[in-house]
XYZ file of C-alpha atoms in Angstrom:
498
model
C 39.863 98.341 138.046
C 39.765 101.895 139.343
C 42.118 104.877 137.764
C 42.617 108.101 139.431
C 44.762 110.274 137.975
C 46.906 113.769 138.052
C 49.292 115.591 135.451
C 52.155 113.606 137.322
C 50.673 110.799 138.157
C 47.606 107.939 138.332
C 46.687 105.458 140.966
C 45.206 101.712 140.036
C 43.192 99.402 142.033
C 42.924 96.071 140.861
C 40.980 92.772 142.017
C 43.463 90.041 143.581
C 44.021 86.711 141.188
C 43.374 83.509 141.722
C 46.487 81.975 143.518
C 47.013 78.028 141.933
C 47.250 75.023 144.527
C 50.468 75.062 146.137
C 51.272 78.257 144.217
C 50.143 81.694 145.932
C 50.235 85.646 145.278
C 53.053 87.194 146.306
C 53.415 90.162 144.445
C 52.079 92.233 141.657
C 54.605 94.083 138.892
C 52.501 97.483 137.134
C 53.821 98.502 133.877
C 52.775 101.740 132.310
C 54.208 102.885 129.053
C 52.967 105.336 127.097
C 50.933 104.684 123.996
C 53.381 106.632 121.224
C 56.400 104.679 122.887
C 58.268 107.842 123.020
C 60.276 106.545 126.198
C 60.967 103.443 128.363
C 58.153 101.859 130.444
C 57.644 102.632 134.159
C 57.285 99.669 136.370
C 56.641 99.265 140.138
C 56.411 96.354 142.239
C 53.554 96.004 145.113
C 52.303 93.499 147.232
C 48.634 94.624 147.317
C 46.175 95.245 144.746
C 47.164 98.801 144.318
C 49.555 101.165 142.920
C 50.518 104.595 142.653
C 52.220 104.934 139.421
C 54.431 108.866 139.918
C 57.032 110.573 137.054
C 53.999 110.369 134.452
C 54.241 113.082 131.723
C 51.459 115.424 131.654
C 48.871 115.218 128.971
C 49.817 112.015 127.940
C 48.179 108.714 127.230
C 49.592 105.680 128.703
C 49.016 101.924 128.760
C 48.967 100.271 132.045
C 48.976 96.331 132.815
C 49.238 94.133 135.598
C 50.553 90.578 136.143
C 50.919 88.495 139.195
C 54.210 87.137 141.150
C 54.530 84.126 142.550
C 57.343 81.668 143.574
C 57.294 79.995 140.281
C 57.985 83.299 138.403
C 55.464 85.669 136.797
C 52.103 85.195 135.178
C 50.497 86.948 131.825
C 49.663 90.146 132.108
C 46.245 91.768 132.123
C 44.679 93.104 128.649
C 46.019 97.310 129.290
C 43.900 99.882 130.020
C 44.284 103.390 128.896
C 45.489 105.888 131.665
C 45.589 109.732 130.074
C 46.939 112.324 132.832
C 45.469 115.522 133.021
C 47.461 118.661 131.434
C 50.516 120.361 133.074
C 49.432 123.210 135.101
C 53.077 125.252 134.915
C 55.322 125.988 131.822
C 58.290 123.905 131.406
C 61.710 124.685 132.292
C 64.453 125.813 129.683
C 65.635 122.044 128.468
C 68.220 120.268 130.427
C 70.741 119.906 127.330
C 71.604 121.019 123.632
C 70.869 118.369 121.179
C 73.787 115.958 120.843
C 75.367 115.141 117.185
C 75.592 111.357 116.583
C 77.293 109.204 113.959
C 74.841 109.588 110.778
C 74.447 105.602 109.682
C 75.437 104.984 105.878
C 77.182 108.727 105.758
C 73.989 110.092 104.102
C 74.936 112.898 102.768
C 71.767 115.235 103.813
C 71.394 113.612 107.196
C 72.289 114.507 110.746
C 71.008 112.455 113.341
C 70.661 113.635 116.877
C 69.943 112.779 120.326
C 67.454 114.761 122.299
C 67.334 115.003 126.362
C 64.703 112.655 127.588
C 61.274 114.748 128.246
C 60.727 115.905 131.974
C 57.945 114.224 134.060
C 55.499 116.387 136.164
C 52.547 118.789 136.143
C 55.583 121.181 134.664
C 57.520 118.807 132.563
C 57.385 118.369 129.049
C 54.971 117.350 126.722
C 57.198 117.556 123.661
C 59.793 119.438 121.860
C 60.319 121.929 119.137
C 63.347 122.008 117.085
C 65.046 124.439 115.902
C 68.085 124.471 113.529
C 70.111 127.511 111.979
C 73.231 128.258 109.589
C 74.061 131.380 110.663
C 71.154 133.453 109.398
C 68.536 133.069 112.082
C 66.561 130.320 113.916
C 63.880 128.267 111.789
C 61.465 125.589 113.273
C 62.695 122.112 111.962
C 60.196 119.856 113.833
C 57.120 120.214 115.875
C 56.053 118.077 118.497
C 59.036 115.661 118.722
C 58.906 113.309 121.886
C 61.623 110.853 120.865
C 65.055 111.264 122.001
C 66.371 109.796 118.647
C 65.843 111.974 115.485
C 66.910 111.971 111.765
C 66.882 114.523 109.500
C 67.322 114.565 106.058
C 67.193 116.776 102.911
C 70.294 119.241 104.315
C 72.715 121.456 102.663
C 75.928 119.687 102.722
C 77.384 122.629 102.328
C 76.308 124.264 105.656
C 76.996 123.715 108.866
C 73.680 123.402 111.233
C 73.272 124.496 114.726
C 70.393 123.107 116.725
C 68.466 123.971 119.501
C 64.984 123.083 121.970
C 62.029 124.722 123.376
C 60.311 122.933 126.017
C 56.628 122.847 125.229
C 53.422 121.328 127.298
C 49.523 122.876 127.450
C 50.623 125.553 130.066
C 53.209 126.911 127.548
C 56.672 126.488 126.475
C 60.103 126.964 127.749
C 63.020 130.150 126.743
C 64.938 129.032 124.032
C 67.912 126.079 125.211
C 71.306 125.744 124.840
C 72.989 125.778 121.108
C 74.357 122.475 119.768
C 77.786 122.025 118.491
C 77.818 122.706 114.726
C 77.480 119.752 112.713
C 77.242 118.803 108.759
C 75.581 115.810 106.877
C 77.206 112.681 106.762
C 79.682 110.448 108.659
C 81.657 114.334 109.319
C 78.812 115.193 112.169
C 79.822 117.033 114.725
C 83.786 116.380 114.312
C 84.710 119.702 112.644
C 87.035 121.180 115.230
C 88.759 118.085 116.182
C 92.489 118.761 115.470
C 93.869 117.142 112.269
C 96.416 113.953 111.870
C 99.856 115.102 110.790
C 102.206 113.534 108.964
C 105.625 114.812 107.745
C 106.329 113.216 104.303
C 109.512 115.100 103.259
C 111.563 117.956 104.354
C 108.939 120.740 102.893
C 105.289 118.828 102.763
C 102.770 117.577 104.951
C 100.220 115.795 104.833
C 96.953 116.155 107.461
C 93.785 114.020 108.005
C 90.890 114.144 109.630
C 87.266 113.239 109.689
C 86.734 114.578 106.196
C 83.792 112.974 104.719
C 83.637 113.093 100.882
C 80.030 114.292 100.553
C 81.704 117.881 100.077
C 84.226 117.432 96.950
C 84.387 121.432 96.170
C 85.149 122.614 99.700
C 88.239 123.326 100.317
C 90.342 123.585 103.721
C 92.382 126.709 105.095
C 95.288 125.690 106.897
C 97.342 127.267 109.525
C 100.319 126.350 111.476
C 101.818 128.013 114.006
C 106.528 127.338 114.051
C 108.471 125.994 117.095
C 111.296 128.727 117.400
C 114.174 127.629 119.536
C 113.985 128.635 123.320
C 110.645 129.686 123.005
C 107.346 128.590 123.809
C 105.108 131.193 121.898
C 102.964 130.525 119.124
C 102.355 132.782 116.296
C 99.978 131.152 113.950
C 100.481 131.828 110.411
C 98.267 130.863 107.139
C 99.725 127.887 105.320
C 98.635 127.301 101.211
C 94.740 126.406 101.230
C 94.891 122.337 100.572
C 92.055 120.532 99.222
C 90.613 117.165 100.838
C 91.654 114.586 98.653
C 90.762 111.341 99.696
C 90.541 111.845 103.644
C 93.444 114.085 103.728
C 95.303 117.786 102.850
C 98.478 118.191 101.405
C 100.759 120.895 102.051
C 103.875 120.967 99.681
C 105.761 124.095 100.598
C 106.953 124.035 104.130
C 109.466 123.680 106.188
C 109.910 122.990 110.063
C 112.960 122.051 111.317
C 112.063 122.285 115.334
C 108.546 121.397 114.158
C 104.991 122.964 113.901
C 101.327 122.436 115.030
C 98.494 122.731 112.684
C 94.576 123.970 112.749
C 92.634 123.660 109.667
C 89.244 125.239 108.406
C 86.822 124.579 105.872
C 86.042 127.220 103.326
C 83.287 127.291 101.312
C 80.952 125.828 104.279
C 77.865 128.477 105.149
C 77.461 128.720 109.259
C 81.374 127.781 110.320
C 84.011 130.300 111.105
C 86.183 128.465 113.808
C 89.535 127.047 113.257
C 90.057 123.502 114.714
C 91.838 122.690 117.151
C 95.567 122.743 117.132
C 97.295 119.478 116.097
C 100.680 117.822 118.000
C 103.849 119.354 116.895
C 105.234 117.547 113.916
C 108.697 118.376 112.982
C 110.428 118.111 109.302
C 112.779 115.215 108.769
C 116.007 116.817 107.676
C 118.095 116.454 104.488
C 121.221 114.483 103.957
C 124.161 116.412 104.353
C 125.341 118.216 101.500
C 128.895 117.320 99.865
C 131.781 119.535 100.796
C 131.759 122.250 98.103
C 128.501 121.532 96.003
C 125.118 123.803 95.894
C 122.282 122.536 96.658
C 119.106 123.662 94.949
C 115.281 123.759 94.713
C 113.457 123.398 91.530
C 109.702 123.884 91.442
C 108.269 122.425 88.105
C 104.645 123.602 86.613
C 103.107 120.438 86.778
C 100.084 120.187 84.983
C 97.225 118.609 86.456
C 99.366 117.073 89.243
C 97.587 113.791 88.596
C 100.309 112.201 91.364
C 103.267 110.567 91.915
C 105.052 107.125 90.430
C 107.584 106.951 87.324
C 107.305 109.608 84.548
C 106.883 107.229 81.423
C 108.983 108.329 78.744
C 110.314 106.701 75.385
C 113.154 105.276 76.832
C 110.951 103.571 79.914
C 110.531 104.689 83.038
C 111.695 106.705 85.143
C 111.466 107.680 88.971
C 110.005 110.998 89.842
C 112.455 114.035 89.237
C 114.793 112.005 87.191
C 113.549 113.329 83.738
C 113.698 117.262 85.749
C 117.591 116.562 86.222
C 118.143 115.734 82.842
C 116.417 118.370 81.420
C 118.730 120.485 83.701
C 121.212 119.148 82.676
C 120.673 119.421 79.420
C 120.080 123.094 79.113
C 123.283 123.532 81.327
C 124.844 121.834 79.004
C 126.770 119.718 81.615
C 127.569 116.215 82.497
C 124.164 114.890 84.468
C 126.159 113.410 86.875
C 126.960 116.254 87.982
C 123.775 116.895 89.378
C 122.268 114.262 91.898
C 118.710 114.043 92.864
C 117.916 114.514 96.835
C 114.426 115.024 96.862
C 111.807 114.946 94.523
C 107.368 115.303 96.145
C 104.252 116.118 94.289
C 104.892 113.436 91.513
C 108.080 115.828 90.482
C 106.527 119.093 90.811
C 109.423 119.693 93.361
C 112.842 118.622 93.159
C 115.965 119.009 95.319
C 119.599 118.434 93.878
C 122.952 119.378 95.051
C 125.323 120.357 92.291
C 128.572 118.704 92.689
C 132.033 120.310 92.405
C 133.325 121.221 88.895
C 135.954 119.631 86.931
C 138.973 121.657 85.849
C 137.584 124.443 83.222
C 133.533 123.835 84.201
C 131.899 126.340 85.962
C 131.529 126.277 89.581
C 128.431 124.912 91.405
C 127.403 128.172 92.549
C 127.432 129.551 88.810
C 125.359 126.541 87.572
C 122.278 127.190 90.421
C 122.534 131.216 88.913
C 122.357 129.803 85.958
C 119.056 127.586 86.656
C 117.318 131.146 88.534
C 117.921 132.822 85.119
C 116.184 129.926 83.763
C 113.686 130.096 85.684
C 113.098 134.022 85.505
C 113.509 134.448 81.639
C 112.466 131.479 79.525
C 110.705 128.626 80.630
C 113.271 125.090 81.032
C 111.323 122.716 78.660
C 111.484 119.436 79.889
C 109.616 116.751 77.628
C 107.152 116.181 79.804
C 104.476 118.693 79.856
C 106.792 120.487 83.160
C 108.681 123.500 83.091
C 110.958 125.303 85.057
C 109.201 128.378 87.311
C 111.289 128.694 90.001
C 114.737 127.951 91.481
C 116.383 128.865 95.096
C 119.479 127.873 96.928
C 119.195 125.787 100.172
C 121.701 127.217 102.517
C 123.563 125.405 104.972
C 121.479 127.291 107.842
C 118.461 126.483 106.688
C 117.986 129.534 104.582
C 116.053 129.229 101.222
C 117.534 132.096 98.962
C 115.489 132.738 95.607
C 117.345 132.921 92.404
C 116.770 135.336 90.319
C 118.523 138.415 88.171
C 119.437 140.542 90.802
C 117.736 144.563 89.146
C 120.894 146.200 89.053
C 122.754 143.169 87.214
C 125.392 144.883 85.118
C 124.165 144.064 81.763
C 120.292 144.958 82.085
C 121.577 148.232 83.011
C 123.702 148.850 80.057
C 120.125 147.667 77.947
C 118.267 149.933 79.268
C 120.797 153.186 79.123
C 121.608 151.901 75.502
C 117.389 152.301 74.968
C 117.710 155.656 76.580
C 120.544 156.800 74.423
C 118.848 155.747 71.789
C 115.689 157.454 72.126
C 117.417 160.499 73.234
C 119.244 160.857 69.925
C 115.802 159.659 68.019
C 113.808 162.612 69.601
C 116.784 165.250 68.995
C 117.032 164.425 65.521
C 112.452 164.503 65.111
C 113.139 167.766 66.969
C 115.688 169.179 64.551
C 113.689 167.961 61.854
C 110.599 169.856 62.652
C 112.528 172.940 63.552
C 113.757 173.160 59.602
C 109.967 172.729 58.567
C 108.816 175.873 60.783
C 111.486 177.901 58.904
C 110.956 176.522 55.754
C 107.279 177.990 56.008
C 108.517 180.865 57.283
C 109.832 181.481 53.889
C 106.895 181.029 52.122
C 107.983 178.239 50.046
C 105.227 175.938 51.263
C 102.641 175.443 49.197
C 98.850 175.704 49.683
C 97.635 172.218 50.464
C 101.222 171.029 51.374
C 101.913 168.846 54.328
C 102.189 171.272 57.472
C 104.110 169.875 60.620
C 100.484 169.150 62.254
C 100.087 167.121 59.347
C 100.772 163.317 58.143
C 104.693 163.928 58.549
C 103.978 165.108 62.257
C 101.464 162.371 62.595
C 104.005 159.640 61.574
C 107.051 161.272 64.122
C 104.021 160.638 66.838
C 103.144 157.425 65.769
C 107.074 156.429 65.805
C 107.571 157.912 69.137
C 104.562 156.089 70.553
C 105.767 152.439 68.986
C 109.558 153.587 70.507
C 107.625 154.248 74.237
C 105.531 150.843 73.743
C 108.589 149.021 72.335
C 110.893 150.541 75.583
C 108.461 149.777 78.068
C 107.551 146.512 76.620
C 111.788 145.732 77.333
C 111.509 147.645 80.795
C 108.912 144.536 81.911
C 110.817 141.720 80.554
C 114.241 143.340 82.058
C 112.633 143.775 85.311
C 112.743 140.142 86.685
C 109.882 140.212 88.245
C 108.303 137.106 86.797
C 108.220 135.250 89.972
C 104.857 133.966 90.631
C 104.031 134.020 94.503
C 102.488 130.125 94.559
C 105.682 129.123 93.729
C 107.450 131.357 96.872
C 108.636 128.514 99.692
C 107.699 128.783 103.281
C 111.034 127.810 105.066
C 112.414 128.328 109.094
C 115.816 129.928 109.123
């Protein structure tokens, strides 16, 4: 056999076989595949005994073999001979593509696999690839030499989120720098972080949104925003919702509400290299409540819940009971009204919320309205003990419009103003009388009645006036906080449409 060969290509000249009786030549098939298997083999069909094998990568070492054709099908091929083509004479061009993510097999938690653009044939193709990979804080070489199009990597932060790129290289030189990847993480999450979440409404204040949330990242955490649907328009002002974390392939969201519906993006905190919000979900709207009976209240109760370990029947000692049952009875309880007065409409986050509409009042009970004050005072001044490890933190009034109105002491409420001009009065009069006091001292020493070594007014006695006038600031002040109202912790504050 003869070999002649280029950096693109190689001709091969073979001697004819031996045709069998009543079975002759017609045909050769050439294969040529290169020795490190790095891509699929070439083959070309001639009908002499030569071929000119073209789209050969430069530099590279291939194995070529022959077999004959005839009418009853093919024969073995020859033993291979080694072909190398000579090196490229030009630098490659900037790679065709960016890496592509694919599906990491077995969700291996420091993997990413990817899939590389086949390497360019030609006196200026490629002879490999470098790879590069960042998270945000410059480029770093990953692999050298790479002439597969599949590649795994291993050993990553799962934590970070990897960007990938290729230089062309061959013996003239190497390419500019290619296109960026998409960002991607380890495991079965890939390259999926800004498709738009699943939404589900599951009450009339919580969602609940999934999405290709691996669990190879238990402490990351997931900002969510949602943008409302406002009647008669078609703008979208996206707001941010209460961070969620991904609990078993999906984020809760227990405190909003949207009547005419809203979309969602979400974002993962915590994760080095990734900045970008998803893309925006379908517009999910909130199923509504049952209509409130004609003259009740109907109220929200938000319950500090523990460790929220989920939802099902509260065990108690007398059995069990569904979720927000036990919350109405203790209610009712430190109401000090009938429990049947108060009837459960919605109760999510095993209890933690709870919506009830007070019903009217018999004759000499106090009205419905009264009763949901009562529960904001509750709420604001001493915690509603409920036997269960809950109590009461907030309380608000669901208007008929939609409105959510917080209950709380209102700062001018009659009664904590008469406390605190009573304190005032009484510190007044306290301070008048110290005054007075120490007034009588000066003229007493005036007199020269005072002794040598006898208390002065910068003394102990002046001493213990300061020390009393200190504990009467502290003890004012102290009141002044607790009077205020303004206990209301802002996790608890609900995110509601008018």
């Amino acid at each position: 056999r003869t070999v002649l060969s280029s950096c693109g290509s190689a001709t091969v000249t073979w001697d004819p076989s031996r045709a069998r009786e009543k079975y002759p030549v017609l045909g050769y098939e050439v294969t040529a595949v290169r020795q490190d298997r790095a891509s699929p083999p070439l083959r070309v069909q001639v009908f002499n005994t030569t071929a000119d094998l073209g789209n050969l990568h430069a530099g590279t070492l291939y194995e070529v073999a022959i077999r004959a054709r005839s009418s009853a099908g093919f024969g073995l091929p020859s033993q291979p001979v080694l072909v190398s083509t000579r090196p490229a004479t030009a630098q490659p061009a900037t790679p065709a593509r960016a890496p592509r993510i694919e599906p990491t097999e077995g969700g291996d938690c420091g993997g990413i696999d990817l899939s590389l653009p086949p390497l360019r044939p030609g006196c200026g193709g490629d002879e490999s690839y470098t790879l590069l990979g960042s998270t945000g804080d410059g480029w770093e070489t990953l692999r050298k030499g790479v002439t597969t199009q599949a590649v795994q990597l291993t050993h990553l932060d799962p934590y970070a989120a990897y960007t990938f790129r290729l230089v062309a290289v061959n013996a003239a030189g190497q390419s500019q720098l290619g296109d960026a990847s998409v960002a991607a993480v380890t495991g079965s999450l890939g390259g999926r972080l800004g498709l738009p979440p699943s939404v589900i409404a599951t009450s009339s204040a919580s969602f609940e949104l999934g999405g290709a949330w691996s669990g190879c990242r238990p402490r990351m955490g997931w900002d969510v925003a949602y943008a409302l649907r406002e009647p008669g328009s078609d703008q979208r002002m996206w707001r941010a919702a209460e961070a969620g974390r991904a609990v078993g392939g999906k984020v809760e969201l227990q405190t909003l509400r949207c009547p005419h519906g809203c979309a969602f993006k979400v974002r993962p905190s915590g994760l080095k290299g990734w900045a970008q919000w998803s893309e925006a979900s379908a517009e999910v709207a909130s199923p509504p409540l049952p209509s409130m009976p004609p003259g009740s209240a109907r109220v929200e109760l938000a319950f500090d819940g523990g460790d929220d370990t989920g939802g099902g029947p509260v065990a108690t000692g007398d059995g069990a009971l569904p979720v927000g049952a036990a919350e109405i009875a203790a209610a009712a309880g430190a109401l000090q009204v009938d429990v049947a007065r108060l009837v459960l409409v919605e109760a999510r986050a095993a209890g933690r919320f709870v919506i009830l509409d007070v019903l009217p009042a018999p004759a000499g009970q106090p009205e419905p309205r009264a009763l949901a004050a009562e529960l904001g005072r509750l709420a604001s001044r001493r915690p509603l003990a409920s036997g269960l490890g809950t109590a009461l933190v907030w309380a608000a009034v669901l208007e008929q419009d939609g409105r959510v109105v917080s209950l709380r002491p209102a700062r001018d409420d009659p009664t904590v103003l008469a406390l605190k001009l009573g304190i005032v009065g009484c510190l007044l009069l306290g301070a008048g009388v110290m005054v007075l006091a120490a007034r009588r001292g000066s003229g007493a020493a005036a007199g020269g009645h005072r002794q040598v070594g006898a208390a002065s007014p910068g003394g102990r006695g002046a001493q213990r006036a300061g020390q009393r006038r200190r504990s009467e600031r502290h003890t004012y002040n102290d009141l002044e906080t607790r009077l205020s109202g303004d206990s209301d912790s802002e996790e608890h504050v609900m995110v509601s449409a008018a």
